[in-house]
Amino acid sequence: MHLNVTDHLTSHKSQPIFLISFSLSNTQLPNYLSKMKMKAITLLCIYTLLCFTTQHPFAAAVTCDVSQLSPCMGPILYGSATPPACCSSLKMQQPCFCQYARNPTYSGYVYGSNGRRVASDCKVSLPRC
């Protein structure tokens, strides 16, 4: 590899600038590219390893069971106060909301006024399905 430095070239503002250029010979280029490929492969391996070893909150399996929302029956059906147990249940069942919303039996409760209020009380967002 060659390093060329040209001193005191002047720009149009009469301030010195420095020009630095790198050049690789034909014999060094394959070696340089090989090192770059190895670095890229190493980084890809590290990234893949990190992806498989870190826990993701969405990775936990959730069983969609509407009976898990029983602490929310009073607030959703009758508009009563939302207990903390309801909020815990809602947060655990949140990945199932679209499944419940698509079911004609439950969709009115999910998107009804009381359902929206309970979701708001628990700071849980309702998805658009």
Coordinates of C-alpha atoms in Angstrom, one line a residue:
M1 CA 0.0 0.0 0.0
H2 CA 1.3 3.4 -0.9
L3 CA 0.5 6.6 1.0
N4 CA 1.0 9.9 -0.9
V5 CA 0.8 13.2 0.8
T6 CA 1.0 16.4 -1.1
D7 CA 1.8 19.4 1.1
H8 CA 0.5 23.0 0.8
L9 CA -1.9 22.8 -2.1
T10 CA -3.9 26.0 -1.9
S11 CA -7.6 26.2 -2.3
H12 CA -9.4 29.2 -3.7
K13 CA -9.5 30.7 -0.2
S14 CA -5.7 30.6 0.0
Q15 CA -5.7 28.2 2.9
P16 CA -3.5 25.2 2.7
I17 CA -5.1 21.9 2.2
F18 CA -3.6 18.4 2.2
L19 CA -4.3 15.7 -0.4
I20 CA -4.0 12.2 0.8
S21 CA -4.4 9.3 -1.6
F22 CA -4.1 5.5 -1.1
S23 CA -3.2 3.1 -3.8
L24 CA -3.1 -0.7 -3.8
S25 CA -0.9 -2.7 -6.1
N26 CA -2.4 -5.6 -8.1
T27 CA -0.8 -8.1 -5.8
Q28 CA -2.2 -6.4 -2.6
L29 CA -5.8 -6.1 -3.9
P30 CA -6.9 -9.7 -3.6
N31 CA -5.4 -9.9 -0.1
Y32 CA -7.1 -6.7 0.9
L33 CA -10.5 -7.9 -0.4
S34 CA -10.0 -11.3 1.4
K35 CA -9.5 -9.5 4.7
M36 CA -12.6 -7.4 4.1
K37 CA -14.6 -10.5 3.3
M38 CA -13.4 -12.2 6.5
K39 CA -14.3 -9.1 8.6
A40 CA -17.8 -9.1 7.0
I41 CA -18.3 -12.8 7.7
T42 CA -17.1 -12.4 11.3
L43 CA -19.5 -9.5 11.9
L44 CA -22.4 -11.5 10.3
C45 CA -21.6 -14.5 12.6
I46 CA -21.5 -12.3 15.7
Y47 CA -24.8 -10.6 14.7
T48 CA -26.4 -14.0 14.1
L49 CA -25.2 -15.3 17.4
L50 CA -26.6 -12.3 19.2
C51 CA -29.9 -12.7 17.5
F52 CA -30.3 -16.3 18.7
T53 CA -29.0 -15.8 22.2
T54 CA -30.9 -12.7 23.2
Q55 CA -34.5 -13.0 24.5
H56 CA -37.2 -11.2 22.7
P57 CA -40.4 -10.2 24.5
F58 CA -42.4 -11.5 21.6
A59 CA -40.6 -14.9 21.6
A60 CA -42.6 -16.2 24.6
A61 CA -45.5 -18.4 23.5
V62 CA -48.9 -17.1 24.5
T63 CA -51.9 -19.3 24.6
C64 CA -54.8 -17.3 23.3
D65 CA -57.6 -18.1 25.8
V66 CA -60.3 -15.5 26.3
S67 CA -61.1 -17.0 29.7
Q68 CA -57.7 -15.5 30.8
L69 CA -59.5 -12.1 30.5
S70 CA -62.1 -13.0 33.2
P71 CA -60.8 -10.2 35.6
C72 CA -61.9 -7.8 32.9
M73 CA -65.5 -9.0 32.6
G74 CA -67.0 -6.5 35.0
P75 CA -65.2 -3.5 33.5
I76 CA -66.0 -4.5 29.9
L77 CA -69.6 -5.7 30.5
Y78 CA -70.7 -3.2 33.1
G79 CA -68.2 -0.3 33.0
S80 CA -67.0 -1.0 36.6
A81 CA -63.5 0.1 37.7
T82 CA -60.6 -1.7 36.1
P83 CA -58.6 -3.8 38.6
P84 CA -54.9 -4.4 38.3
A85 CA -55.5 -8.1 37.6
C86 CA -57.4 -7.1 34.5
C87 CA -54.5 -5.0 33.2
S88 CA -52.1 -7.9 33.8
S89 CA -54.3 -10.2 31.9
L90 CA -54.7 -7.7 29.0
K91 CA -51.0 -7.3 28.7
M92 CA -50.4 -11.0 28.7
Q93 CA -53.1 -11.6 26.1
Q94 CA -52.2 -8.6 23.9
P95 CA -50.7 -10.8 21.1
C96 CA -54.2 -12.4 20.8
F97 CA -56.2 -9.2 20.3
C98 CA -56.5 -9.5 16.6
Q99 CA -57.7 -13.1 17.0
Y100 CA -60.4 -12.0 19.4
A101 CA -61.3 -9.0 17.2
R102 CA -61.9 -11.2 14.2
N103 CA -64.2 -13.5 16.2
P104 CA -67.8 -12.2 15.9
T105 CA -68.5 -13.3 19.5
Y106 CA -65.8 -11.1 21.0
S107 CA -65.2 -8.2 18.5
G108 CA -68.0 -6.0 20.0
Y109 CA -66.3 -6.3 23.4
V110 CA -62.8 -5.6 22.1
Y111 CA -63.8 -2.4 20.2
G112 CA -66.8 -1.4 22.2
S113 CA -66.7 1.7 24.4
N114 CA -66.0 -0.2 27.6
G115 CA -63.3 -2.3 25.9
R116 CA -61.6 0.8 24.7
R117 CA -61.8 2.4 28.1
V118 CA -60.3 -0.7 29.8
A119 CA -57.5 -0.8 27.3
S120 CA -56.8 2.9 27.9
D121 CA -56.9 2.4 31.7
C122 CA -54.3 -0.3 31.4
K123 CA -52.3 1.6 28.8
V124 CA -52.6 -1.2 26.3
S125 CA -53.1 -0.3 22.6
L126 CA -55.7 -2.0 20.5
P127 CA -54.3 -3.0 17.1
R128 CA -56.0 -2.4 13.8
C129 CA -56.6 -5.8 12.4

